[in-house]
Short mmCIF file of C-alpha atoms and ligand atoms in Angstrom, two decimals:
data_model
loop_
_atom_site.label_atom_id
_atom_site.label_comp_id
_atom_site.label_asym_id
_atom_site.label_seq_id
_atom_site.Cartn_x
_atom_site.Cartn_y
_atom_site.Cartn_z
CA UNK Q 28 286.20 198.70 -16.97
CA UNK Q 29 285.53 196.57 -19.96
CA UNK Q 30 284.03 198.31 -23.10
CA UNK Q 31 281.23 197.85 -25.44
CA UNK Q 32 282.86 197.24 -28.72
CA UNK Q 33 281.75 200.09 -30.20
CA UNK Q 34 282.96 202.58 -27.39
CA UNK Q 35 286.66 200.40 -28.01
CA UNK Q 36 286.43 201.74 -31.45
CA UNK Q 37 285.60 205.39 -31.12
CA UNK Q 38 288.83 205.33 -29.10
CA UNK Q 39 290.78 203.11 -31.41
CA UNK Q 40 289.65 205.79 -34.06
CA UNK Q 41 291.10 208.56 -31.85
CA UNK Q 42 294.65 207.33 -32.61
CA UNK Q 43 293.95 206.65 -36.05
CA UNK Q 44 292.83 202.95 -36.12
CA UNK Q 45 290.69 202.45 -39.18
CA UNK Q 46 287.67 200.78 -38.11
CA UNK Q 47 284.58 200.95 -40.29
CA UNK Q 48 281.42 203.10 -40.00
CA UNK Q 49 278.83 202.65 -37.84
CA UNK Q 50 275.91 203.59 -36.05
CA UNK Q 51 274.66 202.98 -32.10
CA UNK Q 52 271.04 201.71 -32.15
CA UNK Q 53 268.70 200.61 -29.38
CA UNK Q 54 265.36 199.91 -31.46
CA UNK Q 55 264.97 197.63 -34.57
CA UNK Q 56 263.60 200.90 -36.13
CA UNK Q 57 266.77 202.82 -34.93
CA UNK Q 58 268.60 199.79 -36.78
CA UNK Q 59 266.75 200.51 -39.86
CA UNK Q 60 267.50 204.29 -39.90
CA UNK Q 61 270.83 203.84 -39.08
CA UNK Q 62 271.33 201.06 -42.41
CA UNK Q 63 269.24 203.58 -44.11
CA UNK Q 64 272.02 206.40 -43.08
CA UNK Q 65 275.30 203.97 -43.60
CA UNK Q 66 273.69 202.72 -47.32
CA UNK Q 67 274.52 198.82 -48.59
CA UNK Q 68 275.36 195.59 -46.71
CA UNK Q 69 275.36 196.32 -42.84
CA UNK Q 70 276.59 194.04 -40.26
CA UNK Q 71 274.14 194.13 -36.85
CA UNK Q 72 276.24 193.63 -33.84
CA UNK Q 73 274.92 193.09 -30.16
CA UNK Q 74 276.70 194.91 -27.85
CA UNK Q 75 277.44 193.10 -24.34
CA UNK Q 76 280.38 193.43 -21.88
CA UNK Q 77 281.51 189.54 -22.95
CA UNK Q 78 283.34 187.87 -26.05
CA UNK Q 79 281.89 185.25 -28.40
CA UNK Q 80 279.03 186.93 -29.95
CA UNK Q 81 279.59 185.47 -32.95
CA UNK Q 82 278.69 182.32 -31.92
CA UNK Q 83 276.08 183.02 -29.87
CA UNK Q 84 273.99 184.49 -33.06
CA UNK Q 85 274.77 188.07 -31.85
CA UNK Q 86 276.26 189.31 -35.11
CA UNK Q 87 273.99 188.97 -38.04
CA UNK Q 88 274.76 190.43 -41.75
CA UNK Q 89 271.88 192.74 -43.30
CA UNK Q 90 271.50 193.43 -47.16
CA UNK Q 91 269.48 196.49 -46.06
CA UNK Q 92 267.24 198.78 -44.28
CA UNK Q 93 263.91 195.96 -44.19
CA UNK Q 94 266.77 192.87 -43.43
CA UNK Q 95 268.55 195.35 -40.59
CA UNK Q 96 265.51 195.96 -38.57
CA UNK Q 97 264.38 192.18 -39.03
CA UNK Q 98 268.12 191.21 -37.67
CA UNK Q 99 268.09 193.77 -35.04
CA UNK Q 100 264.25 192.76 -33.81
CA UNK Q 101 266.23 189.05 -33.28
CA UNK Q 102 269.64 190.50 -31.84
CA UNK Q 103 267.65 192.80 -29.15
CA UNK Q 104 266.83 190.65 -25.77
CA UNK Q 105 268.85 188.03 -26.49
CA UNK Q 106 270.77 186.56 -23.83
CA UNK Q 107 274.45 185.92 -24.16
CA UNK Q 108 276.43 184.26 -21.61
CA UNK Q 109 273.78 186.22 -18.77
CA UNK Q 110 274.27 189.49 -20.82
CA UNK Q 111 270.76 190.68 -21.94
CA UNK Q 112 271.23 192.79 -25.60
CA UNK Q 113 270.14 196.07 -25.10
CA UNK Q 114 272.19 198.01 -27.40
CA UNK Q 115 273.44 197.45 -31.18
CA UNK Q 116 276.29 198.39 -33.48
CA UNK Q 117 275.10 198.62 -37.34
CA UNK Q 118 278.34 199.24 -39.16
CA UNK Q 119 278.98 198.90 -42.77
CA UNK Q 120 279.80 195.79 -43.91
CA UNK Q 121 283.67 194.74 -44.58
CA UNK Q 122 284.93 192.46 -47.43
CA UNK Q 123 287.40 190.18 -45.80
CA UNK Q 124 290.42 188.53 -47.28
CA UNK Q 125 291.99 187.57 -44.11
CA UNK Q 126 291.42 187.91 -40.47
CA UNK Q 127 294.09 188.59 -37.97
CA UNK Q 128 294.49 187.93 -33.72
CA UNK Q 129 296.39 191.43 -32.02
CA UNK Q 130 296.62 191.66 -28.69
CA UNK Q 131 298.12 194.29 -26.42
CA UNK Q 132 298.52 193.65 -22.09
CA UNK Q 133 300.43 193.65 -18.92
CA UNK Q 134 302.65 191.08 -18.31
CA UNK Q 135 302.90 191.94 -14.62
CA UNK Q 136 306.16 188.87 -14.11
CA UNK Q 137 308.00 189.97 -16.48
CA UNK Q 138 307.32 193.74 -15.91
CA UNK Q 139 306.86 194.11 -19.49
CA UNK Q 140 303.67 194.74 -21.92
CA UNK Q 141 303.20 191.41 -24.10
CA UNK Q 142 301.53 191.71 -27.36
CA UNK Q 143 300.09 188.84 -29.25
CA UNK Q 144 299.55 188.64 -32.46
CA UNK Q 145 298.21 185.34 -34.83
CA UNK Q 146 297.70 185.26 -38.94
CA UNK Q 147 294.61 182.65 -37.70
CA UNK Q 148 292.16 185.29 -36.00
CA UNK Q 149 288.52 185.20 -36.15
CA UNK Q 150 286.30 184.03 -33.46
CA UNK Q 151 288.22 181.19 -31.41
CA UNK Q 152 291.74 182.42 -30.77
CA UNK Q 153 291.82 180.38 -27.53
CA UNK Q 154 291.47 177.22 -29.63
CA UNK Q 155 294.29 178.39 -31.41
CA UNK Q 156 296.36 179.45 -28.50
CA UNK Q 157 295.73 175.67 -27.22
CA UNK Q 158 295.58 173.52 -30.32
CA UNK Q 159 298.88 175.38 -32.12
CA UNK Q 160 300.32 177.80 -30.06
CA UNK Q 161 303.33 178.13 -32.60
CA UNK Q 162 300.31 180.23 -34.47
CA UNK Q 163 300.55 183.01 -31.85
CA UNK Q 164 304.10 184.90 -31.85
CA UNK Q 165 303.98 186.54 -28.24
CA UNK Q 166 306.42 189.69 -27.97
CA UNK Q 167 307.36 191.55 -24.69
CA UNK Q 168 307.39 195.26 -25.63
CA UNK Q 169 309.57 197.43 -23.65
CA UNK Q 170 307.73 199.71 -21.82
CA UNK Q 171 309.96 202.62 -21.76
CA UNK Q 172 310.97 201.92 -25.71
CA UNK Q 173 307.41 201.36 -26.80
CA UNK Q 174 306.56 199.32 -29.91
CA UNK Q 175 309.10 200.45 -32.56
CA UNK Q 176 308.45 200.11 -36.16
CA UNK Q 177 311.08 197.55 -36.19
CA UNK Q 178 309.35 195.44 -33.74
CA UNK Q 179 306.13 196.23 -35.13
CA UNK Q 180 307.32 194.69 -38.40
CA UNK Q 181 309.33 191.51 -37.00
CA UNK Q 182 305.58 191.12 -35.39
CA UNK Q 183 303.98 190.96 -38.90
CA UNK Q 184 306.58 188.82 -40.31
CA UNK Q 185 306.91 186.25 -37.56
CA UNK Q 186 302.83 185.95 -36.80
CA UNK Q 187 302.72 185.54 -41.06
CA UNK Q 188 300.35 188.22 -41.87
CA UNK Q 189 299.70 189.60 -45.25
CA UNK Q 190 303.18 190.56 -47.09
CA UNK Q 191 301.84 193.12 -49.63
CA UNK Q 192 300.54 195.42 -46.66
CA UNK Q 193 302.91 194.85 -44.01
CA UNK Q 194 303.97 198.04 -43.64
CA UNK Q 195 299.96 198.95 -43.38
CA UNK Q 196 299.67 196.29 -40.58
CA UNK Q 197 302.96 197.35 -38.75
CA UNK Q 198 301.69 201.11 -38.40
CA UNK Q 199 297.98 199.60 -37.07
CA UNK Q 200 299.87 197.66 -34.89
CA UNK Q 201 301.86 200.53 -33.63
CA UNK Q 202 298.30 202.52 -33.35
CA UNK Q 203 297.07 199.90 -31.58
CA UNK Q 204 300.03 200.39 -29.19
CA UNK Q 205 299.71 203.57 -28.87
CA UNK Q 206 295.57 203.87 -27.54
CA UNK Q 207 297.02 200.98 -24.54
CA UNK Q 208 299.38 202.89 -23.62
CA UNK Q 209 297.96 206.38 -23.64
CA UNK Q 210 294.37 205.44 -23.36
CA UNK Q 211 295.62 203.62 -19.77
CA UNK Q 212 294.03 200.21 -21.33
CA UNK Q 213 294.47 196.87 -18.89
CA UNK Q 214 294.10 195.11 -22.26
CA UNK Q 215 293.59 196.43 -26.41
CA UNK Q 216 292.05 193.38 -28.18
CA UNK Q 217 291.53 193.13 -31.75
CA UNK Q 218 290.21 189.82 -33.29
CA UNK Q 219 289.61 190.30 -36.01
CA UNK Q 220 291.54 192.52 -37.37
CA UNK Q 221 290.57 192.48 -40.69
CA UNK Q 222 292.83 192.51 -44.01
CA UNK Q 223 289.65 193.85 -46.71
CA UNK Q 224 289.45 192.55 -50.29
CA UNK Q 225 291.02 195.60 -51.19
CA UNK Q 226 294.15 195.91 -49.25
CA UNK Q 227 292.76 197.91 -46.25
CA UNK Q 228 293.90 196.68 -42.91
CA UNK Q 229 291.25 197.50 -40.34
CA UNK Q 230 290.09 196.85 -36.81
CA UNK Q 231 286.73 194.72 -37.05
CA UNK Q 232 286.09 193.88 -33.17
CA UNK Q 233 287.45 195.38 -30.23
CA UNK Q 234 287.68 194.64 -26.65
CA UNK Q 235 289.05 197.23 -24.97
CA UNK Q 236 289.14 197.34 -21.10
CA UNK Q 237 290.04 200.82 -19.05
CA UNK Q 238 292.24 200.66 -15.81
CA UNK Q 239 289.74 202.54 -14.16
CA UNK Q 240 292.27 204.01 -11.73
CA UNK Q 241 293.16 206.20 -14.39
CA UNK Q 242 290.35 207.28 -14.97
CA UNK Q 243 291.68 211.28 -13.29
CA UNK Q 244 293.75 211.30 -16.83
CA UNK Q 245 290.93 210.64 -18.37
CA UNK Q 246 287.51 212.54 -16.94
CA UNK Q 247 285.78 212.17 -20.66
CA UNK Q 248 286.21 208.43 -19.27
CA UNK Q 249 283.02 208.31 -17.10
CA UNK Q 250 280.89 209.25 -19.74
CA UNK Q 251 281.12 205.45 -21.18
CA UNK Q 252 279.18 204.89 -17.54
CA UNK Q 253 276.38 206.23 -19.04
CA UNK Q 254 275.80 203.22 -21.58
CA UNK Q 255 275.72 200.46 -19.32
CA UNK Q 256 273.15 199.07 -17.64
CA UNK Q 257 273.84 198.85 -13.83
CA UNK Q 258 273.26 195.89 -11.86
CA UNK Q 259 270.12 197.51 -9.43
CA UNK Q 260 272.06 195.99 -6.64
CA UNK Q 261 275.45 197.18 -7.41
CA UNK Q 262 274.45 200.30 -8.05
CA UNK Q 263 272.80 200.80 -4.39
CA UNK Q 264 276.03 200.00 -2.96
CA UNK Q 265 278.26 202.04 -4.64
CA UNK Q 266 275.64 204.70 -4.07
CA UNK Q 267 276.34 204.07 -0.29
CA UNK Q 268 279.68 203.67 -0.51
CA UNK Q 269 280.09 200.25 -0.09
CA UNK Q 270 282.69 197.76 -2.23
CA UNK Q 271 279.86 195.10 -3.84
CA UNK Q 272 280.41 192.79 -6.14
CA UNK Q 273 277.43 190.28 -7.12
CA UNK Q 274 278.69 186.38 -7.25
CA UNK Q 275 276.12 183.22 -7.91
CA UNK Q 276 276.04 181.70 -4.51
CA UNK Q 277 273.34 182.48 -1.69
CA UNK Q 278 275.32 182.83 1.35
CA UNK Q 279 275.30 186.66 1.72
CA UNK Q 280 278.24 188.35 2.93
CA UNK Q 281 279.48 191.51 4.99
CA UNK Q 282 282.72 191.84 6.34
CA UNK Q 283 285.27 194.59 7.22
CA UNK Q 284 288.33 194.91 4.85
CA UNK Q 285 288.78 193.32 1.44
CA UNK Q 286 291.20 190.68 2.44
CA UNK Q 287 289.26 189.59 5.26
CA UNK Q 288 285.74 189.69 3.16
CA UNK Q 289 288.40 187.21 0.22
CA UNK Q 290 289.07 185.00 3.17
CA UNK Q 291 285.44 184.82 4.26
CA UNK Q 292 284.84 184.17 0.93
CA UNK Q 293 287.26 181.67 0.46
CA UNK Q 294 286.15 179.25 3.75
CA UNK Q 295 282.51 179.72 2.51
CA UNK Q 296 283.73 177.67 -0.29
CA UNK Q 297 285.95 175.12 2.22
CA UNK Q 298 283.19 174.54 3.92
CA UNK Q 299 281.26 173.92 1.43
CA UNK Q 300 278.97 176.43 0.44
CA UNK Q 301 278.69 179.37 -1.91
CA UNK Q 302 278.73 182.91 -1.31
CA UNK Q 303 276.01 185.05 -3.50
CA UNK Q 304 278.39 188.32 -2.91
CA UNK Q 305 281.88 190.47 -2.10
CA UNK Q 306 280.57 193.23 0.37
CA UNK Q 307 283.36 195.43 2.12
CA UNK Q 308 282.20 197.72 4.50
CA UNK Q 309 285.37 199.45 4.91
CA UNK Q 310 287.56 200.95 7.79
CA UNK Q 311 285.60 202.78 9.98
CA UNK Q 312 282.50 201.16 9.92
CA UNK Q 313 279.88 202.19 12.20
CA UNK Q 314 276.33 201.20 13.09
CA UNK Q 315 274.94 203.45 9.89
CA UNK Q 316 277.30 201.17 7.61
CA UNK Q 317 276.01 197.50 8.93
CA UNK Q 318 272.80 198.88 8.06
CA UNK Q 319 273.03 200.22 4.47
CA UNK Q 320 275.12 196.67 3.77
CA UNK Q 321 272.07 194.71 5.69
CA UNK Q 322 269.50 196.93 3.16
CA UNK Q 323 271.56 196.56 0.35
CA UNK Q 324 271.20 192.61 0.83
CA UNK Q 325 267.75 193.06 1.35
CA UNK Q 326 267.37 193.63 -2.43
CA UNK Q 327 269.23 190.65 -3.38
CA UNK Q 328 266.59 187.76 -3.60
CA UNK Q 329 269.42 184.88 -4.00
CA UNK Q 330 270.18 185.47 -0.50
CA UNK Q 331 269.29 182.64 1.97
CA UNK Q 332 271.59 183.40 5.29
CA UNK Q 333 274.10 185.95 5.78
CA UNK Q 334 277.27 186.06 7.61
CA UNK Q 335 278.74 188.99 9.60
CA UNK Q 336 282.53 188.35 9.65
CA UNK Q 337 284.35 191.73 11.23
CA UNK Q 338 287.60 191.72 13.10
CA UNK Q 339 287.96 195.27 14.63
CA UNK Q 340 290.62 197.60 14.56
CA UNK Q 341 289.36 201.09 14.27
CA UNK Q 342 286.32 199.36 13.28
CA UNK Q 343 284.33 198.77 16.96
CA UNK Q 344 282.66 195.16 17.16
CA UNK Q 345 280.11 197.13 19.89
CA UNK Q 346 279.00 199.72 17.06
CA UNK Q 347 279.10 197.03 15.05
CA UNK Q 348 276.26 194.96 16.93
CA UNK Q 349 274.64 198.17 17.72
CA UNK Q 350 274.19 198.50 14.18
CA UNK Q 351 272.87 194.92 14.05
CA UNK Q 352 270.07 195.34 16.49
CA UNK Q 353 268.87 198.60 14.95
CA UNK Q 354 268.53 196.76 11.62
CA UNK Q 355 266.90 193.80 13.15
CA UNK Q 356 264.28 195.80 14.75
CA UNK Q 357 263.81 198.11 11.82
CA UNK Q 358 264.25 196.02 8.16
CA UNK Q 359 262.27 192.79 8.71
CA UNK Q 360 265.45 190.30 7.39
CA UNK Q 361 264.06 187.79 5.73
CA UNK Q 362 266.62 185.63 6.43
CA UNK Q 363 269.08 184.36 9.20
CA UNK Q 364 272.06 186.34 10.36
CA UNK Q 365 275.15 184.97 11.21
CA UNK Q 366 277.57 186.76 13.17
CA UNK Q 367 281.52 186.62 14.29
CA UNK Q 368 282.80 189.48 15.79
CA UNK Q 369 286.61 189.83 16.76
CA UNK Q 370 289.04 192.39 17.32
CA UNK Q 371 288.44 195.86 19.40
CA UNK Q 372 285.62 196.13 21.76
CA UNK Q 373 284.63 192.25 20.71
CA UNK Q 374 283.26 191.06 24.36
CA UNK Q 375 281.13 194.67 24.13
CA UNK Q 376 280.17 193.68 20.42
CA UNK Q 377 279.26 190.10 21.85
CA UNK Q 378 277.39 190.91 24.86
CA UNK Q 379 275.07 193.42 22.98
CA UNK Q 380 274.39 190.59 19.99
CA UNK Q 381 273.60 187.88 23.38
CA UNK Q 382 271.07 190.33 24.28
CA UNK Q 383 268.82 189.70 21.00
CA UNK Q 384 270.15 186.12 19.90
CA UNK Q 385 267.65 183.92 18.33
CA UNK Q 386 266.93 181.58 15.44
CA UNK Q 387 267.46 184.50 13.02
CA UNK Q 388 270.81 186.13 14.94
CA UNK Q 389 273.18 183.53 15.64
CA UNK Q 390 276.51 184.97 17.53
CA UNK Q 391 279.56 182.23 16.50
CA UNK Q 392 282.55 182.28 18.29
CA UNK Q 393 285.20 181.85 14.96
CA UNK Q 394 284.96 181.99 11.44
CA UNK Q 395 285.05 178.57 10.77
CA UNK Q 396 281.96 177.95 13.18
CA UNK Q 397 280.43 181.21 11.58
CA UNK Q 398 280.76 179.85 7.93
CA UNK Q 399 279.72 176.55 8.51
CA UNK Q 400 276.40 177.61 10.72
CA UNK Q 401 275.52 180.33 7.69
CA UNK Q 402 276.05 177.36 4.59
CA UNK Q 403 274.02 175.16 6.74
CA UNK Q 404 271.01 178.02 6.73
CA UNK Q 405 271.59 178.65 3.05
CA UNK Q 406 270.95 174.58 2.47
CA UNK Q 407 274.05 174.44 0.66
CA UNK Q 408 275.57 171.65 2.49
CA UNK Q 409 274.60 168.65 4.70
P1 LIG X 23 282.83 188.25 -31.48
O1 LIG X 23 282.28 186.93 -31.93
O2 LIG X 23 282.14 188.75 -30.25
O3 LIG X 23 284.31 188.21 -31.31
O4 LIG X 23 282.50 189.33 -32.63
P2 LIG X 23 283.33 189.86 -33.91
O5 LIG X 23 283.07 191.30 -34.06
O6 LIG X 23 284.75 189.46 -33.82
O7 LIG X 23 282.67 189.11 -35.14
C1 LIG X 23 282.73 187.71 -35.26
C2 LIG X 23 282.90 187.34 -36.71
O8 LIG X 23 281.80 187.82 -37.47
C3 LIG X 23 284.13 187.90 -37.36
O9 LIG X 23 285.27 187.14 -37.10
C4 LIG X 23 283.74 187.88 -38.83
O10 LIG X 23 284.02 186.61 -39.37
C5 LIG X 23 282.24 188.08 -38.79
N1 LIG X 23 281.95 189.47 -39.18
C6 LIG X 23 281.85 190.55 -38.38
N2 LIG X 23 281.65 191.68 -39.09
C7 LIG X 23 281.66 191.30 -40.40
C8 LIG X 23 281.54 191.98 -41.67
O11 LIG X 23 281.40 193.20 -41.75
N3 LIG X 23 281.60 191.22 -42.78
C9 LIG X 23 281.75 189.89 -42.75
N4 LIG X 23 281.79 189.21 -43.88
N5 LIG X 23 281.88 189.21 -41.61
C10 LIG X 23 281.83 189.89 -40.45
MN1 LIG X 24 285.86 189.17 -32.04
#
């Protein structure tokens, strides 16, 4: 689960990261109070689930109360990379004398976490990474060891940062550490991490993302829910139950199992067309399920055909098409259905689905055949 920056900070802050003061607003006038509360220069920060705000005009400096709300009345509704702005960070502004790249993650190969860190931070570390990669010393930490203050300091030394406040950087770094590891992070990203006019080492940005699995060590965790905005559509399936995941095609898809939805997925594509979703409806599914997932597509108005792909095991093709004809007679589809059923009780599933075939449910015999008939109905292909 990635954070908003300023949720990554309030738990950077819990392990003793400095990060500088600030203030959640969702108004312009809330962005006034809030540089009214923090006093001087104020930085206003859009807050979206996606890096390179910077550059998108998304992080605008304020020289007060008037300027903040002015800022934030620019920075709210914006769009950034298909993230709308709905929330800001005002936070005191910092003095910088350097900028820094840190980055703590999994390096699942070598079975080892691999921190990053780069003297050249700021906002395009990936040109950095590609242009002079020599600027990026890349460590494996030890996961049982941890990040010692040894390592932390050959870190600072090789990646070139400030020499006067190494030790300061070394014991961020090993803060830093420490909220990956016991925070259960998938990734603790700090760019910049800031090196102030007066010798304060601080975290700036921060993307932090949660393994969500984890999430039963953590049950204060959920609460960071609460500041998102769902996706309507998501949201309907998870309330049901169902594994959902929005994509930009228009070939809707429901299948049985989350390898066999990938594969579906994955000869969409072959056969040239694009898929406008991930939609597992489990083990298990019954005729209740195939409903909810047909409803849940309903919503979805980049839909133009769907495809049925389920191979049954203890799933049963026959409650499967059962499940189709009740939801053909009862939610008025708006588009086409295509359907291959395999697997246990598949001549039942078949025979029931003949019964009601028509321009709008089209049984196919493989997946291949199923794929290509549903990209054909989307208009995706020739
Ligand atoms: P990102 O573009 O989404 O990574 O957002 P960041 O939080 O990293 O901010 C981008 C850049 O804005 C930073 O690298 C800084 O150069 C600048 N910036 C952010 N906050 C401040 C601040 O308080 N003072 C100054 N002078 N610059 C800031
Ligand atoms: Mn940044």
């Amino acid at each position: 689960m990635d954070l908003f920056e300023f949720q990554g900070k309030s738990l950077l802050a819990r392990v003793g990261v400095p990060v500088p003061a600030g203030r959640v607003a969702r108004t312009a006038h809330e962005a006034r109070s809030a540089a009214e509360a923090i006093g001087g220069k104020v930085v206003i920060k859009a807050q979206v689930q996606v890096g390179g705000r910077g550059k998108a005009g998304g992080i605008k400096l304020a020289g007060g109360p008037d300027e903040a709300e002015a800022r934030a009345s620019e920075i709210l509704g914006m769009d950034i990379k298909g993230h709308t702005v709905r929330v800001l960070w005002v936070e005191q502004a910092s003095d910088i004398a350097a900028e820094w790249y840190v980055s703590f993650t999994l390096d699942r190969s070598a079975r080892k976490h691999l921190a990053m860190v780069s003297a050249m931070g700021g906002m395009d570390i990936e040109a950095v990474a590609a242009d002079t990669p020599d600027k990026v010393v890349r460590m494996h930490v030890d996961p049982v060891v941890g990040l010692s203050p040894w390592q932390a300091s050959e870190l600072v030394y090789r990646a070139g940062l400030d020499r006067a406040t190494a030790r300061k950087s070394a014991a961020v770094l090993r803060s830093l550490y420490q909220a990956f590891v016991s925070l259960d992070c998938d990734l603790v990203e700090v760019n910049p991490l800031i090196l102030t006019a007066t010798g304060e080492v601080m975290a700036l940005d921060a993307k932090v993302t949660l393994d969500a699995n984890a999430f039963f060590r953590h049950p204060d965790f959920e609460a960071f829910r609460d500041d998102f905005t769902p996706d309507p559509i998501e949201e309907m399936a998870r309330q049901r139950g169902l594994n959902f995941i929005k994509l930009d095609g228009s070939v809707g898809i429901i299948g049985n199992g989350a390898g066999l939805v990938m594969s579906t997925l994955d000869v969409v594509s072959l056969v040239g067309g694009r898929a406008s979703n991930f939609l597992d409806v489990g083990g298990g599914a019954d005729a209740a399920t195939i409903t909810n997932a047909l409803e849940v597509l309903t919503n979805d108005p980049t839909v133009r055909s769907v495809l049925i792909n389920i191979f049954g095991g203890i799933t049963r093709c026959d409650l499967v098409a059962e499940g189709i004809v009740g939801a053909v007679g009862g939610l008025d589809l708006p588009w086409p259905l295509v359907v291959r059923l395999d697997g246990t009780n598949a001549a039942q599933g078949r025979e029931i689905l003949a019964a009601i075939a028509s321009d709008m449910v089209i049984p196919a015999p493989t997946m291949r055949a199923a794929a290509e008939k549903a990209v054909a109905l989307a208009g995706e292909s020739a």
